[in-house]
Amino acid sequence: MPPSIKVIAKRRKVLFKHRTAYNNHVHDLRPLDRASTSTSTTTATGTATATTTTTRAAHQSISRLGLGKGLRSEVVLDDLAAAREIQNRIMDPAGIGQTSDIDSDAMLGVDPNGYLVPELFTSLPPLKDSLETKTSRVQDETVQDCLPLLAAIHDPSRNLFDFNPHGLPWLEREKHVTYLHNCLKKLPAGFVVHDASRPWILYWVLAGLCLLGEDVQQYRTRFIALKRVQNASSQAWSANEPRYRVVQTLSPMQNLDGGFGGGHGQMSHCATSYAAILSLAMVGGKESLDMIDRRALWRWLGDLKQHDGGFVVCVGGEEDVRYVNRKSLGGPFQKPDVYSGAYCSMVLISLLALPLELPSSAPSRIHGLRSFLDGLPEYLSRCQTFEGGISGAPQNEAHGAYAFCALACLCILGPPHQMISKYLDVSILISWLSARQYAPEGGFAGRTNKLVDGCYSHWVGGCWPLLEAAINGPQPNEGLKNSFDSRSLFSREGLIRYILSCCQAENGGLRDKPLKPADAYHSCYSLAGLSAVQNQSYFPATADGAVGSLLDSALLWASLPEMPKAKKEEQEQVFDVEDRLTPIHPIYVIPWDKVEQTHVFFADKGGF
């Protein structure tokens, strides 16, 4: 579990208490002895060396002042000193004090400020397409916006204490918590355009707060709605009828058909039903979960099931690309959707322990379908494109969000090592997902030739735990033995650097990319991506033979707080222990305990 806000605040208070002492003593610090090697370097190299050793000594000062706990700077600096000693021997094998013009700091991946920032994240790509387009110009602008942040270049408002020894800023946990809490208060008038996204705003905020270690049950138990009473002389408010905040917000959005709309009086939609029910699961409690009309929801989901195995997002759907004329079927039919349809539907069916048998009124029964699972994995298979990615429907463009939804949906249908390998071309999917990460930014883009975006830290970054589980197979509970080291396929460090360096807004909240404003959506999914790379989710070996019903496998996953490493020198993490987030379920994208509690609550109710 991540440290509490109070613990972090206490440690930071001690850190800042000694800042004055640090400033008073830093001019007396002596750099580590490098013999005479620094004297024969060029002027530019000498300047960089002086800056590096001074900053390194400053980190040692932190250790001497008793501030090493949580920073681990003394360990990093010892390793750096040893590495420099080896580098000096390479540059001066005869030991005569003569060195080449090579900057040893640059060879070690140390920037001029003394931080351990790999060159991959501080320099332009070595290859560049000579054809300039609007897309390439925007890409270049994005890189230029990211580079100063990734390189930990100081501005007048920042100092040594704002970065860890790896050149990463701290996770501004307190600011993000405050920002997200404010998102649940009265919003500006401009948010009227998001009226159909009310359940989503609630989900993004609650999920973000859970990731940051906040207890969101306060939004279940806080009394915020007061009963209005009339009397002869005046109108007054009375608190004798408490109502629960999340329940009060979502109740008007639940329709008689069991689904949830995006706002008051709006038609039921699969995506907003997903967001609403996961929000209720996160706040928990009998009052919240009992408001879900499972029987009506089951019937409504049956109306969304299509003859080809997929799901539409709502009854009738939009009259656009979701309709395709098929003369063999006697007219138009609704085009299914991987994200809002298949994935969201299967999350609701599995989490709420709904019957797998289609309701007798389901239209797809006339085509011979009897179960919600009939034809679904085959439909997902047809959504894989020639690039290797997954599209929202067959023959559409591959997209990172659809890739996650297809993988997660298959993991609901059965063990990952069985379902994913059977229905998807894993090798070409890995190739496509790997190509979505850019350097030097380190973040992910959602599609080919698109820009990096903080939200894809989850939509693309969240695909890797599912793929790893498919390739590793069931793992023993005592630890991962057959670890598929995905660092060879994507850079965990790169994603961490992009989120912490480029996605944190100054006043709290996380954003798409530098110069963009923060919002609840990007805050939620950037934090979800950061949590995913800080933890290792896997399918336990004990679960492989314990799958009872067809959808039990999604509930049997497990997680470890540390990433398994194959080599000792790769053990160290670039993020600080205080920046660790709450682990979340790789399929349901809410905390693990909330998944278990919600499923047990409804499973105990039995069938209809």
Coordinates of C-alpha atoms in Angstrom, one line a residue, residues 231-547:
N231 CA -43.8 25.3 8.0
A232 CA -46.1 28.2 8.4
S233 CA -43.5 30.8 8.9
S234 CA -40.4 29.8 6.9
Q235 CA -38.6 27.3 4.8
A236 CA -35.8 25.4 6.5
W237 CA -33.5 22.5 5.8
S238 CA -33.4 19.4 8.0
A239 CA -30.8 16.6 8.2
N240 CA -33.2 14.0 9.5
E241 CA -33.2 12.1 6.2
P242 CA -29.6 11.3 5.1
R243 CA -28.9 10.4 1.6
Y244 CA -25.7 9.0 0.2
R245 CA -23.8 11.1 -2.2
V246 CA -22.9 8.6 -4.9
V247 CA -26.2 6.9 -4.7
Q248 CA -28.0 10.3 -4.9
T249 CA -26.0 11.3 -7.9
L250 CA -26.5 8.0 -9.9
S251 CA -30.0 7.0 -8.9
P252 CA -31.7 9.4 -11.4
M253 CA -29.5 8.0 -14.2
Q254 CA -30.6 4.4 -13.8
N255 CA -33.4 3.7 -16.2
L256 CA -36.3 1.2 -15.9
D257 CA -34.5 -1.1 -18.3
G258 CA -31.6 -1.4 -15.7
G259 CA -29.0 0.5 -17.6
F260 CA -27.5 3.9 -16.7
G261 CA -27.6 6.9 -18.9
G262 CA -25.0 9.6 -19.0
G263 CA -27.3 12.1 -17.3
H264 CA -30.8 12.6 -16.0
G265 CA -33.4 11.3 -18.5
Q266 CA -30.8 10.0 -21.0
M267 CA -31.0 6.6 -22.6
S268 CA -29.1 3.7 -21.1
H269 CA -25.6 3.2 -22.6
C270 CA -23.1 0.4 -22.0
A271 CA -20.2 2.8 -21.3
T272 CA -22.0 4.9 -18.7
S273 CA -23.4 1.8 -17.1
Y274 CA -19.9 0.5 -16.7
A275 CA -18.7 3.7 -15.2
A276 CA -21.7 4.0 -12.9
I277 CA -21.5 0.5 -11.5
L278 CA -17.7 0.6 -11.0
S279 CA -18.2 3.9 -9.1
L280 CA -20.7 2.2 -6.8
A281 CA -18.3 -0.7 -6.4
M282 CA -15.5 1.6 -5.3
V283 CA -17.6 3.4 -2.6
G284 CA -19.0 0.0 -1.6
G285 CA -21.6 -0.7 1.0
K286 CA -25.0 -2.3 0.9
E287 CA -26.8 1.0 0.2
S288 CA -24.7 1.5 -3.0
L289 CA -24.8 -2.0 -4.4
D290 CA -28.4 -2.6 -3.7
M291 CA -29.5 0.2 -5.9
I292 CA -28.4 -1.8 -9.0
D293 CA -31.3 -3.5 -10.6
R294 CA -29.5 -6.7 -11.7
R295 CA -32.5 -8.4 -13.2
A296 CA -33.4 -5.5 -15.4
L297 CA -29.8 -4.9 -16.3
W298 CA -29.4 -8.6 -17.4
R299 CA -32.4 -8.2 -19.7
W300 CA -31.1 -5.0 -21.1
L301 CA -27.7 -6.5 -21.8
G302 CA -29.5 -9.3 -23.6
D303 CA -30.9 -6.7 -26.0
L304 CA -27.4 -5.5 -26.8
K305 CA -26.1 -9.0 -27.7
Q306 CA -25.7 -9.3 -31.5
H307 CA -26.0 -12.3 -33.8
D308 CA -22.3 -12.1 -34.8
G309 CA -21.2 -12.5 -31.1
G310 CA -20.5 -8.8 -30.3
F311 CA -22.4 -6.2 -28.4
V312 CA -23.8 -2.8 -29.3
V313 CA -23.5 0.1 -27.0
C314 CA -27.2 0.9 -26.7
V315 CA -30.5 -0.3 -28.0
G316 CA -30.9 1.1 -31.5
G317 CA -27.3 2.5 -31.5
E318 CA -26.2 5.5 -33.5
E319 CA -27.4 5.7 -37.1
D320 CA -23.9 5.9 -38.6
V321 CA -21.0 3.5 -38.9
R322 CA -22.6 1.2 -36.3
Y323 CA -25.2 0.3 -39.0
V324 CA -24.2 -1.9 -42.0
N325 CA -26.7 -3.2 -44.6
R326 CA -26.7 -6.9 -44.9
K327 CA -29.2 -8.1 -47.5
S328 CA -28.9 -11.6 -46.2
L329 CA -30.3 -10.5 -42.9
G330 CA -33.2 -8.7 -44.4
G331 CA -32.1 -5.1 -43.6
P332 CA -29.8 -3.1 -41.4
F333 CA -28.2 -4.4 -38.2
Q334 CA -26.4 -2.7 -35.4
K335 CA -22.6 -2.8 -35.7
P336 CA -21.0 -4.1 -32.4
D337 CA -18.3 -2.2 -30.6
V338 CA -15.3 -3.8 -28.7
Y339 CA -14.8 -1.0 -26.2
S340 CA -18.2 0.2 -25.1
G341 CA -20.0 -3.0 -26.1
A342 CA -18.1 -6.2 -25.5
Y343 CA -15.7 -5.2 -22.8
C344 CA -18.1 -3.1 -20.7
S345 CA -20.8 -5.7 -21.0
M346 CA -18.6 -8.6 -19.9
V347 CA -17.2 -6.6 -16.9
L348 CA -20.8 -6.0 -15.7
I349 CA -21.8 -9.6 -16.3
S350 CA -18.8 -11.1 -14.4
L351 CA -18.6 -8.5 -11.6
L352 CA -22.3 -8.7 -10.8
A353 CA -22.5 -12.5 -11.2
L354 CA -25.3 -12.2 -13.8
P355 CA -26.5 -15.4 -15.5
L356 CA -24.6 -16.3 -18.7
E357 CA -27.8 -17.5 -20.4
L358 CA -29.4 -15.0 -22.6
P359 CA -32.9 -13.7 -21.6
S360 CA -35.7 -15.3 -23.5
S361 CA -36.5 -11.9 -25.0
A362 CA -32.9 -11.4 -26.4
P363 CA -33.2 -10.7 -30.2
S364 CA -30.0 -12.8 -30.9
R365 CA -31.9 -15.9 -29.8
I366 CA -33.6 -16.0 -33.2
H367 CA -30.1 -16.5 -34.7
G368 CA -29.4 -19.5 -32.5
L369 CA -27.4 -17.8 -29.7
R370 CA -28.1 -19.0 -26.2
S371 CA -25.4 -17.4 -24.1
F372 CA -23.7 -14.1 -23.7
L373 CA -20.4 -15.8 -24.6
D374 CA -21.6 -17.3 -27.9
G375 CA -19.4 -16.0 -30.8
L376 CA -17.7 -13.4 -28.6
P377 CA -14.1 -14.6 -28.8
E378 CA -14.4 -15.2 -32.5
Y379 CA -15.8 -11.7 -32.9
L380 CA -12.8 -10.2 -31.0
S381 CA -10.4 -12.2 -33.2
R382 CA -11.9 -10.6 -36.3
C383 CA -11.2 -7.2 -34.8
Q384 CA -7.4 -7.7 -35.1
T385 CA -6.1 -5.6 -38.0
F386 CA -3.3 -6.2 -40.6
E387 CA -1.1 -4.0 -38.4
G388 CA -1.5 -6.3 -35.4
G389 CA -3.5 -4.0 -33.2
I390 CA -7.2 -4.2 -32.4
S391 CA -10.0 -2.1 -33.9
G392 CA -13.4 -1.2 -32.5
A393 CA -15.1 -3.4 -35.1
P394 CA -13.8 -5.6 -37.9
Q395 CA -12.1 -3.7 -40.7
N396 CA -11.6 -0.5 -38.7
E397 CA -8.4 1.2 -37.6
A398 CA -6.3 -0.3 -34.8
H399 CA -6.5 1.7 -31.5
G400 CA -4.7 1.3 -28.2
A401 CA -7.9 1.5 -26.1
Y402 CA -9.6 -1.3 -28.2
A403 CA -6.5 -3.4 -27.8
F404 CA -6.8 -3.2 -24.0
C405 CA -10.6 -3.9 -24.1
A406 CA -10.2 -7.0 -26.4
L407 CA -7.4 -8.4 -24.2
A408 CA -9.3 -7.8 -21.0
C409 CA -12.4 -9.2 -22.5
L410 CA -10.6 -12.4 -23.4
C411 CA -9.2 -12.6 -19.9
I412 CA -12.7 -12.5 -18.5
L413 CA -13.7 -15.4 -20.8
G414 CA -10.9 -17.7 -19.5
P415 CA -7.3 -18.0 -18.4
P416 CA -5.1 -15.6 -20.4
H417 CA -2.6 -18.2 -21.6
Q418 CA -5.5 -20.1 -23.1
M419 CA -7.7 -17.4 -24.5
I420 CA -5.3 -14.7 -25.8
S421 CA -3.0 -17.2 -27.7
K422 CA -6.0 -19.0 -29.2
Y423 CA -7.9 -16.0 -30.6
L424 CA -5.2 -13.4 -31.3
D425 CA -1.9 -13.3 -33.2
V426 CA 0.3 -12.4 -30.2
S427 CA 3.6 -11.8 -32.0
I428 CA 2.2 -9.2 -34.3
L429 CA 0.2 -7.6 -31.5
I430 CA 3.3 -7.2 -29.4
S431 CA 5.0 -5.6 -32.4
W432 CA 2.2 -3.1 -32.8
L433 CA 2.0 -2.2 -29.1
S434 CA 5.8 -1.8 -28.9
A435 CA 5.7 0.7 -31.7
R436 CA 3.3 2.9 -29.8
Q437 CA 6.0 4.0 -27.4
Y438 CA 8.1 6.9 -28.5
A439 CA 11.5 8.2 -27.6
P440 CA 12.6 10.5 -26.1
E441 CA 9.1 11.1 -24.7
G442 CA 8.8 7.7 -23.2
G443 CA 5.0 7.7 -23.3
F444 CA 2.5 5.9 -25.5
A445 CA 0.4 7.0 -28.5
G446 CA -2.9 5.4 -29.2
R447 CA -2.6 4.9 -33.0
T448 CA 0.0 4.9 -35.7
N449 CA 1.4 8.4 -36.4
K450 CA -0.3 10.0 -33.4
L451 CA 1.2 11.9 -30.5
V452 CA 2.0 10.6 -27.1
D453 CA -0.9 11.0 -24.6
G454 CA -1.0 10.4 -20.8
C455 CA -4.2 8.4 -21.0
Y456 CA -2.5 5.7 -23.1
S457 CA -0.3 5.0 -20.1
H458 CA -3.3 2.8 -19.2
W459 CA -4.9 1.9 -22.5
V460 CA -1.6 0.7 -24.1
G461 CA 0.4 0.3 -20.9
G462 CA -2.3 -1.8 -19.4
C463 CA -2.1 -4.3 -22.3
W464 CA 1.3 -5.5 -21.1
P465 CA 0.3 -7.3 -17.9
L466 CA -2.4 -9.2 -19.8
L467 CA 0.1 -10.2 -22.5
E468 CA 2.8 -11.1 -20.0
A469 CA 0.3 -13.4 -18.2
A470 CA -0.6 -15.0 -21.6
I471 CA 3.1 -15.7 -22.4
N472 CA 4.2 -16.6 -18.9
G473 CA 1.4 -19.0 -18.2
P474 CA 0.3 -19.8 -14.6
Q475 CA 2.8 -18.7 -12.0
P476 CA 3.5 -20.0 -8.5
N477 CA 2.1 -17.9 -5.7
E478 CA 5.5 -17.5 -4.1
G479 CA 6.8 -15.5 -7.0
L480 CA 7.2 -15.4 -10.7
K481 CA 9.6 -17.9 -12.0
N482 CA 9.1 -17.9 -15.8
S483 CA 9.1 -14.2 -16.0
F484 CA 8.6 -12.7 -19.5
D485 CA 10.7 -9.6 -19.2
S486 CA 8.7 -7.1 -21.1
R487 CA 11.3 -4.4 -20.7
S488 CA 12.8 -5.8 -23.9
L489 CA 9.5 -4.9 -25.6
F490 CA 8.7 -1.6 -23.9
S491 CA 10.4 0.7 -21.5
R492 CA 8.9 0.7 -18.1
E493 CA 11.4 3.4 -17.1
G494 CA 10.4 5.5 -20.1
L495 CA 6.7 5.4 -19.2
I496 CA 7.5 6.3 -15.5
R497 CA 9.6 9.2 -16.7
Y498 CA 6.9 10.5 -19.1
I499 CA 4.1 10.4 -16.4
L500 CA 6.1 11.9 -13.6
S501 CA 8.1 14.5 -15.7
C502 CA 5.6 15.5 -18.3
C503 CA 2.1 14.7 -17.1
Q504 CA 1.9 16.3 -13.7
A505 CA 0.3 19.7 -13.8
E506 CA 1.7 22.4 -11.5
N507 CA -1.5 22.9 -9.5
G508 CA -2.5 19.3 -9.3
G509 CA -4.0 16.7 -11.6
L510 CA -2.4 15.0 -14.6
R511 CA -2.6 15.9 -18.2
D512 CA -2.3 14.6 -21.8
K513 CA 1.1 16.2 -22.3
P514 CA 3.1 19.4 -21.5
L515 CA 1.2 22.7 -22.1
K516 CA -2.2 20.9 -21.8
P517 CA -4.5 21.4 -18.9
A518 CA -5.1 18.7 -16.3
D519 CA -8.4 16.8 -16.2
A520 CA -10.0 13.9 -14.3
Y521 CA -9.8 11.6 -17.4
H522 CA -6.0 11.9 -17.8
S523 CA -5.5 11.9 -14.1
C524 CA -7.2 8.6 -13.7
Y525 CA -5.5 6.8 -16.6
S526 CA -2.1 8.3 -16.2
L527 CA -2.1 7.1 -12.5
A528 CA -3.5 3.7 -13.6
G529 CA -0.6 3.3 -16.0
L530 CA 1.9 4.3 -13.4
S531 CA 0.4 1.7 -11.0
A532 CA 0.6 -1.0 -13.7
V533 CA 4.4 -0.6 -14.1
Q534 CA 5.0 -0.4 -10.4
N535 CA 3.3 -3.8 -9.8
Q536 CA 3.3 -7.2 -11.5
S537 CA -0.1 -8.8 -12.1
Y538 CA -0.1 -12.5 -12.9
F539 CA -2.4 -15.5 -13.2
P540 CA -1.6 -17.9 -10.3
A541 CA -0.9 -21.6 -10.9
T542 CA -3.3 -22.5 -8.2
A543 CA -6.1 -20.7 -10.1
D544 CA -5.5 -22.7 -13.3
G545 CA -7.2 -25.8 -11.9
A546 CA -9.6 -23.8 -9.7
V547 CA -11.7 -22.2 -12.4

